[in-house]
CSV table of C-alpha atoms and ligand atoms in Angstrom, one decimal:
chain,number,residue,atom,x,y,z
A,6,MET,CA,51.2,168.2,-128.9
A,7,LYS,CA,49.9,165.1,-126.7
A,8,VAL,CA,47.5,162.6,-128.8
A,9,VAL,CA,44.5,161.2,-126.0
A,10,THR,CA,41.9,158.8,-127.5
A,11,VAL,CA,38.6,158.2,-125.8
A,12,ALA,CA,37.7,154.2,-125.2
A,13,GLN,CA,35.5,152.1,-124.6
A,14,GLN,CA,34.1,148.8,-125.8
A,15,LYS,CA,30.5,149.4,-124.5
A,16,GLY,CA,28.9,151.9,-126.2
A,17,GLY,CA,26.6,154.7,-123.7
A,18,ASP,CA,29.1,154.9,-121.1
A,19,GLY,CA,30.4,158.5,-121.9
A,20,LYS,CA,33.2,158.7,-124.6
A,21,SER,CA,31.7,161.0,-126.5
A,22,THR,CA,30.5,163.1,-123.6
A,23,ASN,CA,33.9,163.3,-121.7
A,24,ILE,CA,35.6,164.0,-125.5
A,25,ALA,CA,33.2,167.1,-125.5
A,26,HIS,CA,34.0,168.3,-122.1
A,27,LEU,CA,37.9,167.4,-122.6
A,28,THR,CA,37.5,169.8,-125.5
A,29,PHE,CA,35.5,173.0,-123.9
A,30,ASP,CA,37.7,173.0,-121.1
A,31,PHE,CA,41.0,172.9,-123.2
A,32,LEU,CA,40.0,175.8,-124.8
A,33,GLU,CA,39.5,177.7,-121.8
A,34,ARG,CA,43.1,176.6,-120.7
A,35,GLY,CA,44.2,178.9,-124.0
A,36,LEU,CA,45.3,175.5,-126.1
A,37,ARG,CA,44.6,174.3,-130.0
A,38,VAL,CA,42.7,171.5,-129.8
A,39,ALA,CA,42.0,169.3,-132.7
A,40,VAL,CA,39.1,166.7,-132.2
A,41,CYS,CA,38.9,163.6,-134.0
A,42,GLU,CA,35.8,161.4,-134.2
A,43,LEU,CA,36.3,158.1,-135.5
A,44,ASP,CA,32.5,156.6,-134.8
A,45,PRO,CA,30.1,157.4,-137.3
A,46,GLN,CA,27.7,158.3,-135.3
A,47,GLY,CA,29.0,161.9,-135.6
A,48,ASN,CA,27.8,162.5,-131.5
A,49,VAL,CA,30.9,164.6,-130.5
A,50,ALA,CA,30.5,166.7,-134.1
A,51,SER,CA,27.0,167.9,-132.9
A,52,THR,CA,27.6,168.3,-129.8
A,53,LEU,CA,30.4,170.7,-130.6
A,54,ARG,CA,28.9,171.9,-134.1
A,55,GLN,CA,29.9,175.5,-133.1
A,56,PHE,CA,33.8,174.8,-134.5
A,57,GLU,CA,34.8,174.2,-137.5
A,58,THR,CA,35.6,170.9,-139.3
A,59,PHE,CA,38.7,170.3,-141.7
A,60,CYS,CA,38.9,167.1,-142.5
A,61,THR,CA,36.8,163.4,-142.4
A,62,ALA,CA,38.2,160.3,-140.2
A,63,SER,CA,38.0,158.4,-143.1
A,64,LYS,CA,40.8,160.7,-144.6
A,65,MET,CA,43.4,160.4,-141.6
A,66,PHE,CA,43.5,156.9,-142.9
A,67,GLU,CA,45.2,157.6,-146.7
A,68,PRO,CA,48.7,158.5,-146.5
A,69,SER,CA,47.8,160.8,-149.2
A,70,SER,CA,46.3,163.5,-147.1
A,71,THR,CA,49.0,165.0,-145.5
A,72,ASP,CA,49.5,167.4,-147.6
A,73,SER,CA,45.9,168.1,-147.6
A,74,LEU,CA,45.9,168.6,-144.0
A,75,HIS,CA,49.0,170.9,-144.3
A,76,ALA,CA,47.1,173.1,-147.0
A,77,ALA,CA,44.1,173.2,-144.7
A,78,LEU,CA,45.7,173.8,-142.0
A,79,ALA,CA,48.1,176.9,-142.9
A,80,GLY,CA,45.7,179.2,-142.2
A,81,LEU,CA,44.9,179.0,-138.6
A,82,PRO,CA,44.7,182.5,-136.6
A,83,ASP,CA,47.0,182.2,-134.0
A,84,GLY,CA,46.0,181.7,-129.8
A,85,PRO,CA,43.0,179.1,-128.3
A,86,LEU,CA,40.7,177.5,-130.6
A,87,VAL,CA,39.5,174.1,-131.7
A,88,ARG,CA,39.0,172.5,-134.9
A,89,VAL,CA,37.3,168.9,-135.4
A,90,ILE,CA,37.8,166.1,-138.3
A,91,ALA,CA,33.9,164.9,-138.7
A,92,ALA,CA,33.7,160.9,-138.6
A,93,ASP,CA,32.2,160.1,-141.7
A,94,ASN,CA,30.1,156.7,-143.2
A,95,ALA,CA,34.0,155.7,-145.0
A,96,MET,CA,34.7,154.9,-141.5
A,97,ALA,CA,33.1,151.8,-142.2
A,98,ASP,CA,35.3,150.6,-145.4
A,99,VAL,CA,38.2,151.5,-143.2
A,100,ASN,CA,37.1,148.7,-140.4
A,101,MET,CA,37.4,146.3,-143.4
A,102,ARG,CA,41.0,146.9,-144.0
A,103,LYS,CA,44.2,145.3,-141.8
A,104,PHE,CA,45.7,147.3,-139.2
A,105,ASP,CA,49.1,147.0,-141.8
A,106,GLN,CA,47.2,149.0,-144.2
A,107,VAL,CA,46.2,151.6,-141.9
A,108,ALA,CA,47.1,152.3,-139.1
A,109,GLY,CA,50.7,154.0,-140.7
A,110,ALA,CA,49.1,156.5,-142.6
A,111,PHE,CA,46.7,157.4,-140.0
A,112,LYS,CA,49.9,158.0,-137.0
A,113,GLN,CA,51.5,159.6,-139.8
A,114,ASN,CA,48.6,162.3,-140.1
A,115,VAL,CA,48.5,162.7,-136.7
A,116,GLU,CA,51.9,163.9,-136.7
A,117,ALA,CA,50.9,166.6,-138.9
A,118,LEU,CA,48.9,167.7,-137.0
A,119,ALA,CA,51.2,168.5,-133.8
A,120,ALA,CA,52.6,171.6,-136.2
A,121,TYR,CA,49.3,173.2,-135.5
A,122,PHE,CA,47.8,171.8,-132.3
A,123,ASP,CA,48.7,171.5,-128.4
A,124,VAL,CA,46.1,168.2,-128.3
A,125,LEU,CA,44.6,165.7,-130.4
A,126,LEU,CA,41.3,164.3,-128.5
A,127,ILE,CA,40.7,160.7,-130.3
A,128,ASP,CA,36.7,159.9,-130.0
A,129,THR,CA,36.2,156.2,-131.0
A,130,ALA,CA,32.9,154.1,-131.5
A,131,PRO,CA,32.3,151.4,-129.1
A,132,SER,CA,34.4,149.0,-130.7
A,133,LEU,CA,37.5,147.1,-130.6
A,134,ASN,CA,38.1,147.6,-134.2
A,135,VAL,CA,41.1,148.5,-136.6
A,136,SER,CA,40.2,152.6,-136.3
A,137,LEU,CA,40.9,152.0,-132.1
A,138,ALA,CA,43.8,149.8,-132.6
A,139,SER,CA,44.7,152.6,-134.7
A,140,ALA,CA,44.4,155.8,-132.6
A,141,LEU,CA,45.4,153.7,-129.6
A,142,ASN,CA,48.8,153.1,-131.6
A,143,ALA,CA,49.1,156.7,-132.1
A,144,SER,CA,48.2,158.0,-128.6
A,145,ASP,CA,50.3,159.3,-125.6
A,146,CYS,CA,47.6,158.8,-123.5
A,147,VAL,CA,44.1,156.9,-123.8
A,148,LEU,CA,41.2,157.1,-120.7
A,149,SER,CA,38.3,154.6,-120.0
A,150,PRO,CA,34.7,155.9,-119.0
A,151,ILE,CA,32.6,153.0,-117.4
A,152,GLN,CA,29.4,152.7,-116.2
A,153,MET,CA,28.7,150.6,-113.0
A,154,GLU,CA,26.9,148.1,-115.0
A,155,ALA,CA,28.2,144.2,-115.8
A,156,TYR,CA,27.9,144.8,-119.4
A,157,SER,CA,29.9,148.1,-118.7
A,158,ILE,CA,33.1,145.8,-117.0
A,159,GLN,CA,32.9,143.2,-119.3
A,160,GLY,CA,33.5,145.9,-122.0
A,161,ILE,CA,36.7,147.2,-120.3
A,162,ARG,CA,38.3,143.5,-119.3
A,163,LYS,CA,38.2,143.4,-123.2
A,164,MET,CA,39.7,147.1,-123.8
A,165,LEU,CA,42.2,146.3,-121.3
A,166,THR,CA,43.9,143.4,-123.0
A,167,VAL,CA,43.8,145.6,-126.2
A,168,ILE,CA,46.0,148.2,-124.7
A,169,GLY,CA,47.9,146.0,-123.5
A,170,ASN,CA,48.6,144.5,-127.1
A,171,ILE,CA,49.0,148.0,-128.1
A,172,ARG,CA,51.3,148.9,-125.9
A,173,LYS,CA,53.9,146.4,-127.7
A,174,LEU,CA,53.7,148.3,-130.6
A,175,ASN,CA,53.4,151.9,-129.1
A,176,PRO,CA,55.5,151.5,-125.4
A,177,LYS,CA,54.8,155.2,-124.7
A,178,LEU,CA,51.0,154.8,-124.7
A,179,LYS,CA,49.9,155.4,-120.8
A,180,PHE,CA,46.2,154.3,-119.5
A,181,LEU,CA,45.1,157.2,-117.6
A,182,GLY,CA,42.8,154.7,-116.0
A,183,MET,CA,38.7,153.8,-116.3
A,184,LEU,CA,36.9,156.9,-114.8
A,185,PRO,CA,33.3,155.7,-113.4
A,186,ASN,CA,30.3,158.3,-115.1
A,187,MET,CA,26.8,157.8,-114.7
A,188,VAL,CA,27.4,156.8,-110.9
A,189,ASP,CA,24.2,156.3,-109.1
A,190,ALA,CA,25.5,156.3,-105.3
A,191,ARG,CA,21.8,155.2,-104.1
A,192,ASP,CA,21.7,152.5,-106.4
A,193,PRO,CA,23.2,149.5,-103.7
A,194,ARG,CA,24.9,147.4,-107.4
A,195,GLN,CA,26.5,150.4,-108.8
A,196,VAL,CA,27.9,151.4,-104.9
A,197,ARG,CA,29.2,147.3,-104.9
A,198,ASN,CA,30.5,147.3,-108.5
A,199,LEU,CA,32.3,150.6,-107.8
A,200,ALA,CA,34.1,149.1,-104.6
A,201,GLU,CA,34.9,145.5,-106.5
A,202,LEU,CA,36.4,147.4,-109.1
A,203,LYS,CA,38.7,149.5,-107.0
A,204,ALA,CA,39.4,146.3,-105.3
A,205,ALA,CA,40.2,144.3,-108.0
A,206,TYR,CA,42.4,147.1,-110.3
A,207,PRO,CA,43.2,149.6,-107.5
A,208,GLN,CA,46.0,150.9,-109.8
A,209,LEU,CA,43.4,151.4,-113.1
A,210,MET,CA,41.0,153.3,-111.9
A,211,ILE,CA,41.0,157.1,-112.1
A,212,PRO,CA,40.6,158.4,-108.2
A,213,LEU,CA,37.0,160.6,-109.5
A,214,GLU,CA,33.9,160.0,-110.5
A,215,ILE,CA,31.2,161.4,-112.6
A,216,GLY,CA,27.6,161.0,-111.0
A,217,ARG,CA,24.1,160.3,-113.5
A,218,ARG,CA,23.6,164.0,-114.1
A,219,GLY,CA,20.8,165.6,-116.3
A,220,SER,CA,22.1,168.2,-116.9
A,221,ILE,CA,25.2,166.7,-118.8
A,222,ALA,CA,23.0,165.2,-121.0
A,223,ASP,CA,21.0,168.8,-121.5
A,224,ALA,CA,24.4,170.0,-122.2
A,225,MET,CA,25.7,167.7,-124.7
A,226,ALA,CA,22.3,168.2,-126.3
A,227,THR,CA,22.6,171.8,-126.5
A,228,GLY,CA,26.2,172.4,-127.6
A,229,VAL,CA,27.6,173.7,-124.6
A,230,PRO,CA,29.5,172.8,-121.0
A,231,VAL,CA,27.5,171.5,-118.9
A,232,TRP,CA,29.3,174.7,-116.7
A,233,LYS,CA,27.5,177.2,-119.1
A,234,ILE,CA,23.6,175.2,-118.0
A,235,LYS,CA,22.3,178.0,-115.0
A,236,LYS,CA,20.9,175.3,-113.3
A,237,THR,CA,21.8,174.8,-109.6
A,238,THR,CA,22.0,170.7,-110.1
A,239,ALA,CA,24.3,171.7,-112.7
A,240,ARG,CA,26.7,173.0,-110.3
A,241,LYS,CA,27.7,169.6,-108.8
A,242,ALA,CA,27.8,167.9,-112.5
A,243,SER,CA,30.3,170.7,-113.5
A,244,GLN,CA,32.5,170.2,-110.5
A,245,GLU,CA,32.8,166.3,-111.0
A,246,VAL,CA,34.0,167.4,-115.0
A,247,ARG,CA,35.9,169.8,-114.3
A,248,ALA,CA,37.7,167.4,-112.0
A,249,VAL,CA,38.4,165.2,-114.4
A,250,ALA,CA,39.5,167.4,-117.1
A,251,ALA,CA,42.3,168.6,-114.7
A,252,TYR,CA,43.1,166.0,-114.0
A,253,VAL,CA,43.8,164.2,-118.0
A,254,PHE,CA,45.4,167.7,-118.1
A,255,GLU,CA,47.9,167.0,-116.0
A,256,LYS,CA,48.5,163.2,-116.4
A,257,MET,CA,48.5,164.1,-120.5
A,258,GLU,CA,52.2,166.3,-119.2
A,259,ILE,CA,51.4,168.7,-122.2
A,260,ALA,CA,54.9,170.7,-123.0
A,261,ALA,CA,54.4,174.8,-121.0
B,12,ADP,N1,27.0,161.6,-116.3
B,12,ADP,C1,26.3,161.5,-116.6
B,12,ADP,N2,24.8,161.7,-116.4
B,12,ADP,C2,23.9,161.8,-117.4
B,12,ADP,N3,23.9,161.1,-118.5
B,12,ADP,C3,25.1,160.9,-118.9
B,12,ADP,C4,26.7,161.3,-118.4
B,12,ADP,N4,27.2,160.8,-119.5
B,12,ADP,C5,27.1,161.0,-120.6
B,12,ADP,N5,25.5,160.8,-120.7
B,12,ADP,C6,24.6,160.7,-121.4
B,12,ADP,O1,24.4,159.2,-121.7
B,12,ADP,C7,24.7,159.5,-123.3
B,12,ADP,C8,25.5,157.9,-123.6
B,12,ADP,O2,26.9,159.0,-123.5
B,12,ADP,P1,27.9,158.9,-124.7
B,12,ADP,O3,28.9,160.5,-124.3
B,12,ADP,O4,27.4,159.4,-126.1
B,12,ADP,O5,28.6,157.8,-124.7
B,12,ADP,P2,29.1,156.9,-125.8
B,12,ADP,O6,30.1,157.8,-126.5
B,12,ADP,O7,30.1,155.8,-124.6
B,12,ADP,O8,28.7,156.0,-126.5
B,12,ADP,C9,24.0,160.3,-123.5
B,12,ADP,O9,23.2,160.5,-123.9
B,12,ADP,C10,24.8,161.3,-122.9
B,12,ADP,O10,24.5,162.8,-122.8
B,13,MG,MG1,29.6,157.9,-128.8
């Protein structure tokens, strides 16, 4: 099982949207996908409401949960599927604790999921908190959507430092890169910011981008991927989102 975390310290840059689209795309590729939402806002569980949940996020930080995870998952049907670990308000308590008190349990519970799923996608809250560090500590890959705005770029700088620090604990963690999201190609400031980011971090930018497209927000509210939205404006959005999913799929090097 590969573990992919989506992280960006600033909210509203597209973490949950990308988690949802990766989920839909990977399901269509025939994978068994678990989605763990660590942000109590619950946006991902809302968009993925058609799929069953089997655990709450805060339980993933308790060592005693491993047995109940096996019990909950033992009867899963064969074949492609999606199951969700839903965020709960007790995540606030998890984030009051110390990394050393919770990261080991989280990793142990993630490892338990490996018997049932091909991929685990972890959505995180817009914060450099203990649950984010625990997610990165248990991940193979991390991806950071980013808007071409000053606050987002400030957010990503701090994120890069955190990723660098966690790599000392988890050397296998691969930074897939920053994904420009909600890019408005007609806005000179955004175009300039994108060019500057590419110049400053040539190795850290995913060579793709997703435009600001209303059909993406429509799809998330409806609980479907953007390629299920029957509007001509959804076509370009679908191509962009599909390209990102293909990129992540390839980079995470899932075993055949
Ligand atoms: N490429 C995009 N074009 C238009 N709207 C988008 C795009 N990506 C995300 N959104 C919308 O922007 C808002 C914030 O995105 P979200 O994924 O919830 O961010 P985060 O999880 O990082 O806080 C949501 O309403 C979402 O539907
Ligand atoms: Mg979110």
